[in-house]
Short mmCIF file of C-alpha atoms in Angstrom, two decimals:
data_model
loop_
_atom_site.label_atom_id
_atom_site.label_comp_id
_atom_site.label_asym_id
_atom_site.label_seq_id
_atom_site.Cartn_x
_atom_site.Cartn_y
_atom_site.Cartn_z
CA MET A 9 98.47 143.90 100.11
CA THR A 10 95.36 146.18 99.91
CA THR A 11 95.22 148.47 96.91
CA VAL A 12 95.06 152.18 97.62
CA ARG A 13 92.85 154.35 95.64
CA PRO A 14 94.64 156.84 93.66
CA THR A 15 94.97 159.94 95.20
CA SER A 16 96.17 163.50 94.05
CA SER A 17 99.10 164.69 95.75
CA ARG A 18 97.12 167.66 96.79
CA SER A 19 94.16 165.69 98.48
CA LEU A 20 97.15 163.75 100.18
CA ARG A 21 98.82 166.75 101.55
CA ASP A 22 95.57 167.86 102.83
CA ALA A 23 94.76 164.42 104.49
CA GLU A 24 98.17 164.25 106.05
CA GLN A 25 97.55 167.94 107.58
CA HIS A 26 94.16 166.91 108.89
CA ALA A 27 95.72 163.74 110.49
CA ARG A 28 98.80 165.58 111.95
CA ARG A 29 96.49 168.19 113.36
CA MET A 30 93.95 165.64 114.78
CA HIS A 31 96.79 163.49 116.47
CA LEU A 32 98.61 166.48 117.92
CA LEU A 33 94.98 167.90 119.11
CA VAL A 34 93.86 164.49 120.73
CA ALA A 35 97.56 163.61 122.38
CA GLY A 36 97.76 167.38 123.83
CA ALA A 37 94.18 167.67 125.01
CA ALA A 38 94.55 164.21 126.88
CA THR A 39 97.74 165.56 128.27
CA ALA A 40 96.70 168.94 129.22
CA ALA A 41 93.46 167.54 130.79
CA ALA A 42 95.44 165.02 132.79
CA ALA A 43 97.94 167.66 133.97
CA LEU A 44 94.96 169.96 135.21
CA VAL A 45 93.02 167.43 136.81
CA TYR A 46 96.22 166.67 138.81
CA LEU A 47 97.13 170.13 139.56
CA GLY A 48 93.49 170.65 140.84
CA VAL A 49 93.61 167.85 143.23
CA LEU A 50 97.13 168.96 144.48
CA LEU A 51 95.71 172.61 145.02
CA ALA A 52 92.65 170.99 146.90
CA ALA A 53 94.70 168.63 149.24
CA ARG A 54 97.91 170.62 149.55
CA ASP A 55 97.31 171.67 153.17
CA ARG A 56 95.69 168.39 154.41
CA LEU A 57 98.70 166.12 153.28
CA PRO A 58 101.24 164.39 155.96
CA ASP A 59 104.77 165.32 155.85
CA SER A 60 105.82 162.09 153.81
CA MET A 61 103.83 160.03 151.10
CA ALA A 62 103.88 156.48 150.44
CA THR A 63 105.16 156.13 146.83
CA HIS A 64 105.41 152.23 146.64
CA PHE A 65 103.05 149.74 147.62
CA GLY A 66 103.52 145.65 147.95
CA LEU A 67 101.25 143.30 146.41
CA SER A 68 99.33 143.21 149.55
CA GLY A 69 98.52 146.93 148.97
CA ARG A 70 100.40 147.93 151.97
CA ALA A 71 102.86 151.00 151.83
CA ASP A 72 106.54 149.73 151.62
CA ASP A 73 108.40 152.88 150.58
CA PHE A 74 108.18 156.53 151.42
CA MET A 75 109.18 159.92 150.22
CA PRO A 76 108.92 163.58 151.66
CA THR A 77 105.70 164.97 150.39
CA ASP A 78 107.10 167.95 148.35
CA THR A 79 109.62 165.56 146.58
CA ALA A 80 106.65 162.93 145.73
CA LEU A 81 104.36 165.51 144.47
CA TRP A 82 107.06 166.86 142.16
CA VAL A 83 107.78 163.45 140.69
CA GLN A 84 104.14 162.65 140.24
CA GLY A 85 103.80 166.01 138.31
CA ALA A 86 106.78 165.22 136.12
CA ALA A 87 105.54 161.83 135.54
CA VAL A 88 101.90 163.15 134.49
CA LEU A 89 103.41 165.77 132.16
CA GLY A 90 106.90 164.56 131.48
CA VAL A 91 106.03 160.91 130.28
CA PRO A 92 103.34 161.86 127.61
CA LEU A 93 105.27 165.15 126.64
CA LEU A 94 108.60 163.08 126.09
CA LEU A 95 106.83 160.27 124.17
CA LEU A 96 105.32 162.95 121.75
CA VAL A 97 108.54 164.80 121.11
CA VAL A 98 110.44 161.55 120.26
CA LEU A 99 107.11 160.51 118.12
CA ALA A 100 106.78 163.82 116.48
CA ARG A 101 110.35 163.58 115.13
CA GLY A 102 109.29 160.58 113.09
CA GLN A 103 106.07 162.17 112.20
CA TRP A 104 104.10 159.40 113.77
CA TRP A 105 100.60 160.51 112.40
CA ARG A 106 101.81 159.12 108.87
CA GLY A 107 102.24 155.76 110.07
CA VAL A 108 100.01 152.76 110.07
CA GLY A 109 100.22 152.51 113.76
CA ALA A 110 99.37 156.21 114.30
CA ARG A 111 95.88 155.75 115.90
CA PRO A 112 97.08 153.12 118.44
CA THR A 113 100.18 155.17 119.16
CA THR A 114 98.33 158.60 119.84
CA ALA A 115 95.79 156.27 122.11
CA LEU A 116 98.59 154.83 124.00
CA VAL A 117 100.04 158.25 124.62
CA ALA A 118 96.74 159.52 125.81
CA GLY A 119 95.76 156.45 127.85
CA VAL A 120 99.45 156.50 129.71
CA GLY A 121 99.04 160.21 130.75
CA THR A 122 95.77 159.63 131.97
CA GLY A 123 95.78 156.24 133.59
CA LEU A 124 99.00 157.72 135.45
CA THR A 125 97.29 160.76 136.39
CA ALA A 126 94.22 158.51 137.84
CA LEU A 127 96.78 156.57 139.77
CA PHE A 128 98.47 159.35 141.14
CA VAL A 129 95.13 161.01 142.13
CA ALA A 130 93.98 158.22 143.94
CA ILE A 131 97.46 157.92 145.93
CA THR A 132 97.29 161.41 146.81
CA ARG A 133 93.63 161.49 147.84
CA ALA A 134 94.30 158.27 150.28
CA HIS A 135 96.94 160.68 152.02
CA VAL A 136 94.26 163.52 152.79
CA ASP A 137 93.91 163.93 156.60
CA ILE A 138 96.28 161.15 157.44
CA SER A 139 99.22 161.63 159.98
CA ASP A 140 100.84 158.31 159.37
CA PRO A 141 101.61 157.48 155.60
CA ALA A 142 102.59 153.85 156.71
CA SER A 143 98.86 153.40 157.34
CA VAL A 144 97.84 154.29 153.66
CA SER A 145 97.11 151.26 151.64
CA ILE A 146 96.17 151.05 148.02
CA THR A 147 93.52 147.91 146.94
CA TRP A 148 94.19 146.40 143.68
CA GLN A 149 90.76 147.66 142.77
CA THR A 150 92.32 151.36 142.55
CA ALA A 151 94.97 150.08 140.35
CA VAL A 152 92.29 148.55 138.07
CA LEU A 153 90.39 151.46 138.34
CA ALA A 154 93.49 153.66 136.97
CA LEU A 155 93.89 151.33 134.19
CA GLY A 156 90.35 151.46 133.16
CA VAL A 157 90.44 155.21 133.01
CA GLY A 158 93.45 154.95 130.81
CA ALA A 159 91.69 152.22 128.77
CA VAL A 160 88.59 154.28 128.38
CA VAL A 161 90.59 157.45 127.49
CA ALA A 162 92.64 155.52 124.80
CA THR A 163 89.66 154.07 123.05
CA ALA A 164 87.83 157.28 123.05
CA ALA A 165 91.09 158.63 121.40
CA ALA A 166 91.17 156.04 118.78
CA LEU A 167 87.59 156.52 117.87
CA ILE A 168 87.68 160.17 117.08
CA LEU A 169 91.11 159.95 115.13
CA PRO A 170 91.16 159.62 111.41
CA ARG A 171 91.90 156.40 109.61
CA ALA A 172 95.60 155.53 108.41
CA LEU A 173 96.44 157.73 105.79
CA PRO A 174 96.90 156.29 102.19
CA ARG A 175 100.37 155.53 101.15
CA PRO A 176 102.13 158.18 98.80
CA PRO A 177 102.73 157.05 95.43
CA ALA A 178 106.21 155.34 94.85
CA GLN A 179 108.12 157.47 91.84
CA PRO A 180 108.98 155.35 89.08
CA VAL A 181 112.37 155.74 87.88
CA GLU A 182 114.21 155.52 84.51
CA PRO A 183 115.55 151.91 84.20
CA LEU A 184 119.31 151.70 83.80
CA ARG A 185 120.10 150.57 80.36
CA ILE A 186 122.18 147.21 80.64
CA ALA A 187 123.59 145.39 77.58
CA PRO A 188 123.20 141.54 77.26
CA SER A 189 126.92 141.29 77.71
CA ASP A 190 127.23 143.97 80.46
CA SER A 191 127.88 142.34 84.14
CA VAL A 192 126.45 145.20 86.63
CA SER A 193 126.83 145.39 90.50
CA TRP A 194 125.75 148.12 92.88
CA PHE A 195 127.06 148.44 96.18
CA GLY A 196 125.15 150.74 98.64
CA ARG A 197 124.68 151.43 102.25
CA ALA A 198 121.93 152.70 104.61
CA SER A 199 123.31 154.36 107.51
CA SER A 200 121.84 156.17 110.58
CA SER A 201 122.42 159.73 110.92
CA ARG A 202 125.29 160.79 113.38
CA TRP A 203 122.44 162.47 115.64
CA MET A 204 120.84 159.07 116.12
CA LEU A 205 124.16 157.32 116.70
CA GLY A 206 125.31 160.08 119.02
CA ALA A 207 121.95 159.56 121.16
CA LEU A 208 122.30 155.77 121.20
CA ALA A 209 125.97 156.19 122.51
CA ILE A 210 124.94 158.58 125.31
CA ALA A 211 122.28 155.76 126.25
CA VAL A 212 125.09 153.38 126.35
CA VAL A 213 127.42 155.54 128.18
CA ALA A 214 124.63 156.43 130.79
CA LEU A 215 123.81 152.53 131.28
CA SER A 216 127.38 151.86 131.81
CA VAL A 217 127.76 154.49 134.29
CA LEU A 218 124.65 153.41 136.00
CA GLY A 219 126.16 150.07 136.24
CA ILE A 220 129.31 151.64 137.80
CA VAL A 221 127.63 153.69 140.49
CA SER A 222 124.81 151.20 141.22
CA ASP A 223 126.62 147.82 141.61
CA VAL A 224 123.73 146.16 139.69
CA TRP A 225 126.23 143.99 137.35
CA TRP A 226 123.33 142.99 135.08
CA LEU A 227 123.19 146.81 133.86
CA TRP A 228 126.39 146.09 132.11
CA LEU A 229 124.68 143.22 130.22
CA VAL A 230 121.89 145.51 129.22
CA ALA A 231 124.54 147.98 127.93
CA LEU A 232 126.19 145.19 126.17
CA GLY A 233 122.92 144.23 124.54
CA VAL A 234 122.22 147.61 123.56
CA VAL A 235 125.56 148.00 121.54
CA VAL A 236 124.91 144.75 119.83
CA LEU A 237 121.35 145.98 118.99
CA ILE A 238 122.72 149.17 117.53
CA LEU A 239 125.29 147.42 115.42
CA GLY A 240 122.54 144.99 114.11
CA VAL A 241 119.92 147.79 112.93
CA SER A 242 121.95 151.20 112.53
CA SER A 243 123.68 150.35 109.27
CA PHE A 244 123.06 147.89 106.51
CA ALA A 245 125.25 146.88 103.33
CA VAL A 246 123.09 146.36 100.23
CA THR A 247 124.18 144.94 96.87
CA ILE A 248 122.22 144.88 93.77
CA ASP A 249 123.23 142.52 90.96
CA ARG A 250 122.23 139.68 88.54
CA SER A 251 121.25 137.48 91.63
CA GLY A 252 118.91 140.23 92.94
CA VAL A 253 118.98 142.37 96.11
CA THR A 254 121.21 141.27 98.98
CA TRP A 255 121.34 143.32 102.34
CA ARG A 256 122.84 142.59 105.73
CA SER A 257 123.45 144.75 108.90
CA ALA A 258 126.96 145.90 110.04
CA LEU A 259 126.89 142.63 112.34
CA GLY A 260 126.20 140.24 109.39
CA VAL A 261 122.64 139.50 110.94
CA PRO A 262 120.07 140.15 110.39
CA ARG A 263 120.36 139.75 106.60
CA GLY A 264 118.16 138.77 103.64
CA HIS A 265 118.08 138.39 99.91
CA VAL A 266 115.44 138.84 97.17
CA ALA A 267 115.97 136.77 94.06
CA LEU A 268 115.80 139.06 90.72
CA SER A 269 113.25 136.55 89.40
CA GLU A 270 110.75 137.21 92.34
CA ILE A 271 111.07 141.04 91.64
CA GLN A 272 107.98 142.80 90.17
CA SER A 273 109.07 146.38 90.46
CA ALA A 274 111.19 148.83 91.91
CA ALA A 275 110.83 152.55 92.64
CA VAL A 276 111.67 155.46 95.01
CA VAL A 277 109.46 156.24 98.00
CA GLU A 278 109.78 158.90 100.74
CA VAL A 279 109.63 157.31 104.21
CA THR A 280 109.59 158.55 107.72
CA ALA A 281 110.04 156.86 110.83
CA GLY A 282 106.34 156.92 111.35
CA ASP A 283 105.59 154.93 108.20
CA PHE A 284 107.02 151.78 109.84
CA GLY A 285 106.63 152.63 113.47
CA GLY A 286 110.27 153.42 114.05
CA PHE A 287 113.69 153.04 112.95
CA GLY A 288 115.80 149.53 112.30
CA VAL A 289 114.46 146.36 110.75
CA ARG A 290 110.69 146.95 110.78
CA ALA A 291 108.43 144.04 109.72
CA LEU A 292 104.84 144.80 108.89
CA PRO A 293 102.40 142.60 107.14
CA GLY A 294 103.83 142.07 103.62
CA ARG A 295 106.33 144.85 104.08
CA LEU A 296 109.82 144.79 105.48
CA GLY A 297 111.65 148.19 106.12
CA LEU A 298 115.19 148.53 106.76
CA ILE A 299 114.78 152.31 107.97
CA THR A 300 117.71 154.20 109.15
CA ARG A 301 116.68 157.62 108.41
CA THR A 302 113.75 159.63 106.94
CA GLY A 303 113.79 160.58 103.42
CA PRO A 304 113.99 158.70 99.80
CA ALA A 305 114.34 155.01 100.07
CA VAL A 306 114.26 152.24 97.41
CA SER A 307 111.21 150.20 97.35
CA VAL A 308 111.25 146.80 96.01
CA THR A 309 108.05 144.86 95.09
CA HIS A 310 108.28 141.09 95.11
CA SER A 311 106.28 138.00 95.05
CA ARG A 312 106.14 137.78 98.84
CA GLY A 313 105.81 141.42 99.58
CA THR A 314 107.91 144.83 99.43
CA LEU A 315 111.25 145.50 100.83
CA VAL A 316 111.98 149.22 101.69
CA ILE A 317 115.43 150.21 102.29
CA THR A 318 116.60 153.82 103.02
CA VAL A 319 119.74 153.67 101.02
CA ASP A 320 121.95 156.48 99.83
CA GLU A 321 121.08 157.30 96.08
CA ALA A 322 117.90 155.62 96.40
CA ASP A 323 117.06 156.58 92.66
CA THR A 324 120.12 154.96 91.41
CA ALA A 325 119.28 151.72 93.24
CA ALA A 326 115.67 151.53 91.95
CA SER A 327 117.10 152.09 88.33
CA VAL A 328 119.70 149.49 88.81
CA VAL A 329 116.76 146.83 89.78
CA GLU A 330 114.73 147.97 87.06
CA GLY A 331 117.48 147.71 84.43
CA LEU A 332 118.40 144.12 85.75
CA ARG A 333 114.81 143.20 85.56
CA LEU A 334 114.27 144.30 82.15
CA ARG A 335 117.21 142.53 80.75
CA ALA A 336 116.30 139.27 82.53
CA ARG A 337 112.86 139.50 80.97
CA ARG A 338 114.16 140.02 77.46
CA MET B 5 128.77 152.62 93.83
CA LEU B 6 127.77 151.20 90.25
CA ILE B 7 130.28 148.92 88.78
CA ARG B 8 129.57 147.87 85.11
CA ILE B 9 131.70 145.87 83.12
CA ASP B 10 131.31 144.40 79.41
CA THR B 11 132.50 140.87 79.28
CA THR B 12 132.62 141.22 75.42
CA ALA B 13 134.92 144.36 75.32
CA THR B 14 138.61 144.15 74.23
CA GLU B 15 139.65 146.03 77.33
CA PRO B 16 140.77 143.72 80.02
CA ILE B 17 138.26 143.46 82.75
CA TYR B 18 140.54 144.31 85.75
CA SER B 19 141.17 147.56 83.79
CA GLN B 20 137.46 148.12 83.64
CA ILE B 21 136.64 147.55 87.03
CA ALA B 22 139.58 150.05 88.06
CA ARG B 23 138.03 152.51 85.75
CA GLU B 24 134.68 151.97 86.99
CA VAL B 25 135.97 152.57 90.67
CA ARG B 26 137.66 155.54 89.53
CA SER B 27 134.63 157.04 88.01
CA ALA B 28 132.52 156.01 91.01
CA ILE B 29 135.10 158.02 93.06
CA ALA B 30 134.96 161.04 90.74
CA ARG B 31 131.12 161.09 91.01
CA GLY B 32 131.39 161.05 94.68
CA GLU B 33 129.76 157.72 95.02
CA ALA B 34 132.76 156.47 96.97
CA PRO B 35 133.80 159.34 99.31
CA THR B 36 137.19 159.62 100.80
CA GLY B 37 137.57 157.18 103.63
CA SER B 38 134.77 155.11 102.39
CA ARG B 39 135.46 151.28 101.87
CA LEU B 40 135.24 149.38 98.54
CA PRO B 41 133.41 146.24 98.62
CA ALA B 42 135.68 143.21 99.58
CA ALA B 43 137.45 141.72 96.56
CA ARG B 44 135.54 138.23 97.13
CA GLU B 45 132.47 139.82 97.27
CA LEU B 46 132.52 142.03 94.27
CA ALA B 47 134.05 139.12 92.17
CA ARG B 48 131.14 136.92 93.11
CA SER B 49 128.66 140.01 92.53
CA LEU B 50 130.11 140.29 89.02
CA ASP B 51 130.85 136.73 88.28
CA VAL B 52 134.43 137.29 87.63
CA ASN B 53 137.61 135.59 89.17
CA MET B 54 138.57 137.09 92.69
CA HIS B 55 142.25 137.69 91.08
CA THR B 56 140.88 139.81 88.58
CA VAL B 57 139.40 142.01 91.26
CA LEU B 58 142.57 141.98 93.48
CA ARG B 59 144.47 142.97 90.40
CA ALA B 60 142.03 145.96 89.71
CA TYR B 61 142.56 146.99 93.51
CA ALA B 62 146.44 146.59 93.14
CA GLU B 63 146.33 149.04 89.99
CA LEU B 64 144.19 151.52 91.81
CA ARG B 65 146.61 151.25 94.90
CA GLU B 66 149.45 152.00 92.44
CA ALA B 67 147.82 155.10 91.04
CA GLY B 68 147.25 156.35 94.65
CA ASP B 69 143.46 156.28 94.59
CA ILE B 70 143.01 153.69 97.37
CA GLU B 71 144.93 152.12 100.44
CA LEU B 72 144.84 148.40 101.00
CA ARG B 73 144.70 148.16 104.96
CA PRO B 74 144.87 144.38 106.25
CA GLY B 75 141.67 143.84 107.84
CA ARG B 76 139.94 146.98 106.68
CA GLY B 77 140.16 146.09 102.98
CA ALA B 78 140.43 148.93 100.39
CA VAL B 79 139.90 152.37 101.69
CA VAL B 80 139.30 155.40 99.24
CA LEU B 81 142.23 158.13 99.70
CA PRO B 82 141.61 161.82 99.13
CA ARG B 83 141.72 162.73 95.21
CA THR B 84 144.68 164.35 93.79
CA ARG B 85 143.93 167.88 92.58
CA LEU B 86 145.02 168.17 88.88
CA ASP B 87 147.21 171.00 87.61
CA SER B 88 144.94 173.78 86.44
CA ASP B 89 146.50 173.63 82.99
CA VAL B 90 145.89 169.84 82.58
CA ALA B 91 142.22 170.50 84.26
CA SER B 92 141.67 172.68 81.30
CA ALA B 93 143.03 170.47 78.63
CA VAL B 94 140.85 167.87 80.15
CA GLU B 95 137.69 169.85 79.76
CA HIS B 96 138.62 171.01 76.35
CA LEU B 97 139.15 167.25 75.47
CA LEU B 98 135.75 166.26 76.88
CA ASN B 99 133.98 169.26 74.76
CA VAL B 100 135.47 168.02 71.71
CA ALA B 101 134.71 164.53 72.51
CA ARG B 102 131.08 165.43 73.30
CA ARG B 103 130.88 167.54 69.80
CA LYS B 104 132.08 164.36 67.79
CA GLY B 105 129.86 161.95 69.76
CA VAL B 106 132.73 159.87 70.94
CA ARG B 107 131.95 157.70 74.09
CA LEU B 108 133.84 158.34 77.30
CA ALA B 109 134.91 154.67 77.21
CA ASP B 110 136.67 155.05 73.73
CA LEU B 111 138.24 158.17 75.02
CA HIS B 112 139.54 156.27 78.00
CA GLN B 113 140.96 153.73 75.63
CA ALA B 114 142.64 156.29 73.30
CA LEU B 115 144.34 157.88 76.65
CA GLU B 116 145.54 154.35 77.82
CA GLU B 117 146.93 153.77 74.12
CA GLY B 118 148.61 157.17 73.84
CA ASP B 119 150.13 156.46 77.33
CA THR B 120 151.65 153.09 76.16
CA ARG B 121 153.06 154.71 73.00
#
């Protein structure tokens, strides 16, 4: 693990504010610019488009699916503006600019938005002054070009964005006083908020409904997979005792254990989803996060890395680990 | 939920476990409807016999603190409200004990002894 230069909380706050502003600005500017370009092309080409447009192209580049022009343009416009905006809203909930993956994430949002726009502009342009949309074809060079536009914008975005923020310092805790004849066990839980579980439940219901109406049988498998995934990553039982720190998901797997003899320290840290690039079981180099919510979490530094768990009463958990560790050392 | 037992104390371990669970409930660490750790798990964690934990859970069930449901384990029941006279007597007792520097564990033991007399 790299060591972080000691930073005062004030300069950390300033750095975070700067990072947030830069990330929102870059993502917002790329999205707005893409939307404006698309709108400009649309206004210029509107009167010269056929009644229906090709919206899907086979591998050969020939059009194989069509839509009324108005609908096609609305769908394209919604994608150009909607996809990046939706990504931004979801990411902003987890304060993504604080995380280690902040730069690639913003770059991806900017790149996807502009790449999609480039593709739609090319498709719309190919329809200008054409009466039969079936004669429209898109070459693979066009697709590569759109991809290239997205990649260039993403790279440019990554270059102007600030480096990843230094980690906020962990808050040390008062170790629990444990006598040699005491036996101490702490049982805790890290659970997702009702909002999160509600949103996931809606996703499962939507998938199931889609499975019913569309007759696509494997959508049921997807829904089942999502349910298993939710059970596996949304709630963890954590035990702290003389053997160390043991955790397991509501499903039983994934699970893990850090032996007391391996533990070097325990403290409380404030985490957001952005810190680990999302919720769930998050593995980063040297760090494992069981992240079910934002807020205080227990951070256990051991010989193989750091384990961060968003347990309830993180301060008690940290003080029990410290107490057990100090007693074992005596 | 923090469970701490003293293996050298005169108070039986099952009674210490029951007392610790009760105070965890009182502290709000085990809210109504939440599940206590499985007896086997708690026993292994504290390095005590599983029957000791089962005895503690049985005592908690007798006292109406928890409910033992097959398949769901030990579930915390809503707390019974103390009569206001008793509540103020408890507060008075705690104040006196604090002034005299009496430990809560000793106070518990005194109450238990007084009950059996």
